[in-house]
Amino acid sequence: MRKIAVENPIVEIDGDEMTRIIWHFIKDKLILPYLDLQIDYYDLSIENRDKTDDKVTIDAAYAIKKHGVGIKCATITPDEARVAEFGLKSMYKSPNGTIRNILDGTVFREPIVCKNVPRLVPNWTQPICIGRHAYGDQYRATDFVTQGKGRLSISFIPDDGGPTQSYEVHHFDGDGVAMAMFNTDDSIAGFARSCFNVALDRGWPLYLSTKNTILKKYDGRFKDIFADIYEREYKKNFAIKGIIYEHKLIDDMVASALKWNGAFVWACKNYDGDVQSDTVAQGFGSLGLMTSTLVTPDGKIMEAEAAHGTVTRHYRLHQQGQKTSTNPIASIFAWTRGLAFRGKLDGNGRLIHFCELLEKVCVDTVESGRMTKDLAACIYGEELGDEHYLSTEDFLQVLQHNLEQSLA
């Protein structure tokens, strides 16, 4: 086929270990033979991050801001053992967190549904898209241990010299723990707009879950900001699409999600989104079948990645020359979701169609019975045998062959 011309560049962010091995096959065999594509490349391997004192991560984030689309391989977030393993100068922060903070976006995770992969929640027949407000709350909280008897208070002192707001939190009779957390109106509003835009794009209803009956001021602020933005900016377009927005208590939302069939966007506060995205992934059968996209409030910037790690255990086997059976589908969908967004920004219908076709090839291949070991284990359980799955390389070759057939 004639290569599809892609007018504007994308930012490619390379990663680590087994996902890096798979990443290069995907790019060289499933993407570049079919697309005339400009790539602004950044190497976020742990070695290069250390070499640049992690400046390469910041550079990659600003490149995504410039070009509008980033496509990211899984990367290592080092702990003490990794610092020792690689002789790192520092225990660098999560690259995802750094990029997220610079782009100021919301993380959306959505399963890739294959009919023959058993679901722990059988009635989930359509995807559920989790929008996680990945800012503030417990993840930027100040927490500490209190010792002995004493009073705990909290104060807000305005910079403009206005009156101080002070509250007594608790009078301790003995040792305990305490925490103070925060969020901002700007961040909550950005979260809201990202969620409304994704719901409109999918044509699915949007639900925000909080516990505003208990946290009347804190969670109530989320509820009020979402409601105000919806009424002023999105209600008309939601009506045109025939979809709704609704706020629900988190416990009611969890129960409803288990009963419903899917096809909705669930806006979660930071901690809730962290938990529920993994719940949804396992409920649909496999974390290896999960997409992850970071979308900015204006809907003009996206970063797409796989929702799993670098598959260290398989990489160790690969280093020893042993065959592995690593699932590449989430990494492929990082490419397709990012490139489809490039197509949407550029009005490039051929590019969007190619991405949809490659995604269909992945799903159809698994549904035909050809898959990696992780998915085969979900299907066959204790009866799993070597005949039920393909190696990493063989599965990627099958996908390449099936893509060629589909394009022909």
Coordinates of N, CA and C in Angstrom, one line a residue, residues 144-295:
F144 N 2.1 12.8 59.1 CA 3.1 12.7 60.1 C 2.5 11.9 61.3
V145 N 3.5 11.4 62.2 CA 3.1 10.8 63.4 C 3.1 11.8 64.6
T146 N 2.0 11.8 65.4 CA 2.0 12.6 66.5 C 2.4 11.8 67.8
Q147 N 3.1 12.5 68.7 CA 3.5 11.7 69.9 C 3.0 12.4 71.2
G148 N 2.4 11.6 72.0 CA 1.9 12.1 73.3 C 0.6 12.9 73.1
K149 N 0.2 13.5 74.2 CA -1.0 14.3 74.2 C -0.8 15.7 73.6
G150 N -1.8 16.2 73.0 CA -1.7 17.5 72.4 C -2.8 17.8 71.4
R151 N -2.8 19.1 70.9 CA -3.9 19.5 70.0 C -3.4 19.6 68.6
L152 N -4.2 19.2 67.7 CA -3.8 19.3 66.3 C -4.7 20.4 65.7
S153 N -4.1 21.3 65.0 CA -4.9 22.4 64.3 C -4.4 22.6 63.0
I154 N -5.2 23.3 62.1 CA -4.8 23.6 60.8 C -5.2 25.0 60.4
S155 N -4.3 25.7 59.7 CA -4.6 27.1 59.4 C -4.3 27.4 57.9
F156 N -5.1 28.4 57.4 CA -4.8 29.0 56.1 C -4.6 30.5 56.3
I157 N -3.4 30.9 55.8 CA -3.0 32.3 56.0 C -2.9 33.0 54.6
P158 N -3.9 33.9 54.3 CA -3.9 34.5 53.0 C -2.7 35.4 52.7
D159 N -2.2 35.3 51.5 CA -1.1 36.2 51.1 C -1.4 37.6 51.1
D160 N -2.7 38.0 50.9 CA -3.1 39.4 50.8 C -3.4 40.0 52.2
G161 N -3.1 39.3 53.2 CA -3.2 39.9 54.6 C -4.6 39.7 55.1
G162 N -5.5 39.0 54.4 CA -6.8 38.7 54.9 C -6.8 37.9 56.2
P163 N -8.0 37.7 56.8 CA -8.1 37.0 58.1 C -7.7 35.5 57.9
T164 N -7.0 35.0 58.9 CA -6.5 33.6 58.9 C -7.7 32.7 59.3
Q165 N -7.8 31.6 58.5 CA -8.8 30.6 58.9 C -8.1 29.5 59.6
S166 N -8.5 29.2 60.9 CA -7.9 28.2 61.7 C -9.0 27.2 62.2
Y167 N -8.6 26.0 62.3 CA -9.6 24.9 62.7 C -8.8 24.0 63.7
E168 N -9.5 23.6 64.8 CA -8.9 22.6 65.6 C -9.4 21.2 65.1
V169 N -8.5 20.3 64.8 CA -8.8 19.1 64.1 C -9.1 18.0 65.2
H170 N -8.2 17.9 66.2 CA -8.3 16.8 67.2 C -7.5 17.1 68.4
H171 N -8.0 16.7 69.6 CA -7.2 16.7 70.8 C -6.7 15.3 71.1
F172 N -5.5 15.0 70.9 CA -4.9 13.7 71.1 C -4.7 13.4 72.6
D173 N -5.2 12.2 73.1 CA -4.9 11.7 74.4 C -3.6 10.8 74.4
G174 N -3.1 10.5 73.3 CA -1.9 9.7 73.2 C -1.4 9.7 71.8
D175 N -0.4 8.8 71.4 CA 0.2 8.8 70.1 C -0.9 8.6 69.0
G176 N -0.6 9.2 67.8 CA -1.5 9.0 66.7 C -0.9 9.4 65.4
V177 N -1.7 9.6 64.4 CA -1.2 10.1 63.1 C -2.1 11.2 62.6
A178 N -1.6 12.0 61.7 CA -2.3 13.1 61.1 C -2.0 13.3 59.7
M179 N -2.9 14.0 58.9 CA -2.6 14.2 57.5 C -3.4 15.5 57.1
A180 N -2.7 16.3 56.3 CA -3.4 17.4 55.6 C -3.2 17.3 54.1
M181 N -4.3 17.4 53.4 CA -4.2 17.3 51.9 C -5.0 18.4 51.3
F182 N -4.8 18.6 50.0 CA -5.3 19.8 49.3 C -5.7 19.5 47.8
N183 N -6.4 20.4 47.2 CA -6.5 20.4 45.8 C -6.8 21.9 45.4
T184 N -6.9 22.2 44.1 CA -7.1 23.5 43.7 C -8.3 23.6 42.7
D185 N -9.0 24.7 42.7 CA -10.1 24.9 41.8 C -9.7 24.8 40.3
D186 N -8.5 25.3 40.0 CA -8.0 25.2 38.6 C -7.8 23.7 38.2
S187 N -7.2 22.9 39.0 CA -6.9 21.6 38.7 C -8.2 20.8 38.6
I188 N -9.2 21.0 39.5 CA -10.5 20.3 39.4 C -11.2 20.7 38.2
A189 N -11.2 22.0 37.8 CA -11.8 22.4 36.6 C -11.2 21.8 35.3
G190 N -9.9 21.7 35.3 CA -9.2 21.0 34.2 C -9.6 19.6 34.1
F191 N -9.7 18.9 35.2 CA -10.1 17.5 35.3 C -11.5 17.4 34.8
A192 N -12.4 18.3 35.1 CA -13.8 18.2 34.7 C -13.9 18.4 33.1
R193 N -13.2 19.3 32.6 CA -13.2 19.6 31.1 C -12.6 18.4 30.4
S194 N -11.5 17.8 30.9 CA -11.0 16.6 30.2 C -12.0 15.5 30.2
C195 N -12.7 15.3 31.3 CA -13.7 14.2 31.4 C -14.9 14.5 30.5
F196 N -15.4 15.7 30.5 CA -16.5 16.0 29.6 C -16.1 15.8 28.1
N197 N -14.9 16.2 27.8 CA -14.5 16.1 26.4 C -14.3 14.6 26.0
V198 N -13.8 13.8 26.8 CA -13.6 12.4 26.5 C -15.0 11.7 26.4
A199 N -15.9 12.1 27.3 CA -17.3 11.5 27.2 C -18.0 11.9 25.9
L200 N -17.8 13.1 25.5 CA -18.4 13.6 24.2 C -17.7 12.8 23.0
D201 N -16.4 12.6 23.1 CA -15.7 11.9 22.0 C -16.1 10.5 21.9
R202 N -16.4 9.8 23.1 CA -16.8 8.4 23.1 C -18.3 8.3 22.8
G203 N -19.1 9.4 23.1 CA -20.5 9.2 23.0 C -21.1 8.4 24.2
W204 N -20.4 8.5 25.3 CA -20.8 7.7 26.5 C -21.2 8.7 27.6
P205 N -22.1 8.3 28.5 CA -22.4 9.1 29.7 C -21.2 9.2 30.6
L206 N -21.2 10.3 31.4 CA -20.1 10.6 32.4 C -20.7 10.6 33.8
Y207 N -20.0 9.9 34.7 CA -20.4 9.9 36.1 C -19.2 10.4 36.9
L208 N -19.4 11.3 37.8 CA -18.4 11.7 38.8 C -18.7 11.1 40.1
S209 N -17.8 10.5 40.8 CA -18.0 9.9 42.1 C -17.2 10.6 43.2
T210 N -17.9 11.0 44.3 CA -17.2 11.5 45.4 C -17.9 11.0 46.7
K211 N -17.4 11.5 47.8 CA -18.1 11.2 49.1 C -18.5 12.5 49.8
N212 N -19.2 13.3 49.0 CA -19.5 14.7 49.5 C -20.5 14.7 50.7
T213 N -21.1 13.6 51.0 CA -21.9 13.6 52.2 C -21.1 13.6 53.5
I214 N -19.8 13.2 53.4 CA -18.9 13.2 54.5 C -18.0 14.4 54.4
L215 N -17.3 14.5 53.2 CA -16.4 15.6 53.0 C -17.2 16.7 52.3
K216 N -18.0 17.4 53.1 CA -19.0 18.3 52.5 C -18.3 19.5 51.7
K217 N -17.2 20.0 52.3 CA -16.5 21.1 51.6 C -15.5 20.6 50.6
Y218 N -14.7 19.6 50.9 CA -13.7 19.1 50.0 C -14.3 18.4 48.8
D219 N -15.0 17.3 49.0 CA -15.6 16.6 47.8 C -16.8 17.4 47.3
G220 N -17.4 18.2 48.1 CA -18.5 19.1 47.6 C -18.0 20.1 46.6
R221 N -16.7 20.5 46.7 CA -16.1 21.4 45.7 C -16.0 20.7 44.4
F222 N -15.6 19.5 44.3 CA -15.5 18.7 43.1 C -16.9 18.7 42.5
K223 N -17.9 18.3 43.3 CA -19.3 18.2 42.8 C -19.8 19.6 42.2
D224 N -19.5 20.7 42.9 CA -20.0 22.0 42.5 C -19.3 22.5 41.2
I225 N -18.0 22.3 41.1 CA -17.3 22.7 40.0 C -17.7 22.0 38.7
F226 N -17.8 20.6 38.8 CA -18.3 19.8 37.7 C -19.7 20.3 37.3
A227 N -20.6 20.5 38.2 CA -22.0 20.9 37.9 C -22.0 22.3 37.2
D228 N -21.2 23.2 37.7 CA -21.2 24.5 37.1 C -20.6 24.5 35.6
I229 N -19.5 23.8 35.4 CA -18.9 23.7 34.1 C -19.9 23.0 33.1
Y230 N -20.5 21.9 33.6 CA -21.5 21.2 32.8 C -22.6 22.1 32.3
E231 N -23.2 22.8 33.2 CA -24.3 23.7 32.9 C -23.9 24.8 31.9
R232 N -22.8 25.4 32.1 CA -22.3 26.5 31.3 C -21.8 26.1 29.9
E233 N -21.0 24.9 29.9 CA -20.2 24.6 28.7 C -20.6 23.4 28.0
Y234 N -21.2 22.4 28.6 CA -21.3 21.1 28.0 C -22.7 20.5 27.9
K235 N -23.7 21.1 28.6 CA -25.0 20.5 28.7 C -25.7 20.3 27.3
K236 N -25.5 21.4 26.5 CA -26.1 21.4 25.2 C -25.6 20.3 24.3
N237 N -24.2 20.2 24.3 CA -23.6 19.2 23.4 C -23.9 17.7 23.9
F238 N -24.0 17.6 25.3 CA -24.4 16.3 25.8 C -25.8 15.9 25.3
A239 N -26.7 16.9 25.3 CA -28.1 16.6 24.9 C -28.1 16.2 23.4
I240 N -27.2 16.9 22.6 CA -27.2 16.6 21.2 C -26.7 15.2 21.0
K241 N -25.7 14.7 21.8 CA -25.2 13.4 21.7 C -26.1 12.3 22.3
G242 N -27.1 12.8 23.1 CA -28.0 11.8 23.7 C -27.4 11.2 24.9
I243 N -26.4 11.8 25.6 CA -25.8 11.3 26.8 C -26.0 12.2 28.0
I244 N -25.7 11.7 29.2 CA -26.0 12.4 30.4 C -24.7 12.6 31.2
Y245 N -24.7 13.6 32.1 CA -23.7 13.7 33.2 C -24.5 13.6 34.5
E246 N -23.9 12.8 35.5 CA -24.5 12.7 36.8 C -23.4 12.5 37.8
H247 N -23.6 13.1 39.0 CA -22.8 12.9 40.2 C -23.4 11.8 41.0
K248 N -22.5 10.9 41.5 CA -23.0 9.8 42.3 C -22.0 9.6 43.5
L249 N -22.6 9.2 44.6 CA -21.7 8.8 45.7 C -20.8 7.6 45.4
I250 N -19.6 7.6 45.8 CA -18.6 6.6 45.4 C -19.1 5.2 45.7
D251 N -19.8 5.0 46.8 CA -20.3 3.6 47.1 C -21.4 3.2 46.2
D252 N -22.3 4.1 45.9 CA -23.4 3.9 44.9 C -22.8 3.6 43.5
M253 N -21.7 4.4 43.2 CA -21.1 4.3 41.8 C -20.4 2.9 41.7
V254 N -19.8 2.4 42.7 CA -19.1 1.1 42.7 C -20.1 0.0 42.5
A255 N -21.2 0.1 43.2 CA -22.3 -0.9 43.1 C -22.9 -0.8 41.7
S256 N -23.1 0.4 41.2 CA -23.8 0.5 39.8 C -22.8 0.0 38.8
A257 N -21.5 0.3 38.9 CA -20.6 -0.1 37.9 C -20.6 -1.6 37.7
L258 N -20.7 -2.3 38.9 CA -20.7 -3.8 38.8 C -21.9 -4.4 38.2
K259 N -23.0 -3.6 38.2 CA -24.3 -4.1 37.6 C -24.4 -3.7 36.1
W260 N -23.8 -2.6 35.8 CA -24.0 -2.1 34.4 C -23.1 -2.9 33.4
N261 N -23.3 -2.7 32.1 CA -22.6 -3.5 31.1 C -21.4 -2.8 30.6
G262 N -21.2 -1.5 31.0 CA -20.0 -0.7 30.5 C -20.5 0.4 29.6
A263 N -19.6 0.9 28.8 CA -19.9 2.0 27.9 C -20.2 3.3 28.7
F264 N -19.3 3.7 29.6 CA -19.5 4.9 30.3 C -18.1 5.4 30.8
V265 N -18.0 6.7 31.0 CA -16.8 7.3 31.6 C -17.0 7.6 33.0
W266 N -16.0 7.2 33.9 CA -16.2 7.3 35.3 C -15.1 8.3 35.8
A267 N -15.5 9.5 36.2 CA -14.5 10.5 36.7 C -14.2 10.2 38.2
C268 N -13.0 9.8 38.5 CA -12.6 9.5 39.9 C -11.6 10.5 40.4
K269 N -11.8 10.8 41.7 CA -10.7 11.5 42.4 C -9.5 10.6 42.4
N270 N -8.4 11.2 42.9 CA -7.0 10.6 42.7 C -6.9 9.2 43.2
Y271 N -7.2 9.0 44.5 CA -7.1 7.7 45.1 C -8.1 6.7 44.6
D272 N -9.3 7.2 44.4 CA -10.3 6.3 43.8 C -9.9 5.8 42.4
G273 N -9.4 6.7 41.6 CA -9.0 6.4 40.3 C -7.8 5.4 40.3
D274 N -6.9 5.5 41.2 CA -5.8 4.6 41.3 C -6.3 3.2 41.6
V275 N -7.3 3.1 42.5 CA -7.8 1.8 42.8 C -8.7 1.2 41.7
Q276 N -9.7 2.0 41.3 CA -10.7 1.5 40.4 C -10.1 1.2 39.0
S277 N -9.0 1.9 38.5 CA -8.5 1.5 37.2 C -7.9 0.1 37.3
D278 N -7.3 -0.3 38.4 CA -6.8 -1.7 38.5 C -8.0 -2.7 38.7
T279 N -9.0 -2.2 39.4 CA -10.2 -3.1 39.5 C -10.8 -3.4 38.2
V280 N -11.0 -2.3 37.4 CA -11.5 -2.5 36.0 C -10.6 -3.4 35.2
A281 N -9.3 -3.2 35.2 CA -8.4 -4.0 34.4 C -8.6 -5.5 34.7
Q282 N -8.6 -5.8 36.0 CA -8.7 -7.2 36.4 C -10.1 -7.7 36.1
G283 N -11.1 -6.8 36.3 CA -12.5 -7.3 36.0 C -12.7 -7.7 34.6
F284 N -11.9 -7.0 33.7 CA -12.0 -7.3 32.3 C -11.1 -8.5 31.9
G285 N -10.2 -8.9 32.8 CA -9.5 -10.1 32.5 C -8.0 -10.0 32.6
S286 N -7.4 -8.8 32.2 CA -5.9 -8.7 32.1 C -5.5 -7.3 32.1
L287 N -4.4 -7.0 32.9 CA -3.8 -5.7 32.9 C -3.1 -5.5 31.5
G288 N -2.7 -6.6 30.9 CA -2.1 -6.5 29.6 C -3.0 -6.1 28.5
L289 N -4.3 -6.0 28.8 CA -5.2 -5.5 27.8 C -5.9 -4.2 28.3
M290 N -5.0 -3.1 28.5 CA -5.5 -1.9 29.1 C -4.8 -0.7 28.4
T291 N -5.5 0.3 27.9 CA -4.9 1.5 27.4 C -4.8 2.5 28.4
S292 N -3.9 3.5 28.2 CA -3.8 4.6 29.1 C -3.4 5.8 28.3
T293 N -4.3 6.9 28.5 CA -4.0 8.1 27.7 C -4.1 9.3 28.7
L294 N -3.3 10.3 28.5 CA -3.3 11.5 29.3 C -3.8 12.6 28.4
V295 N -4.9 13.2 28.7 CA -5.6 14.2 27.9 C -5.7 15.5 28.6

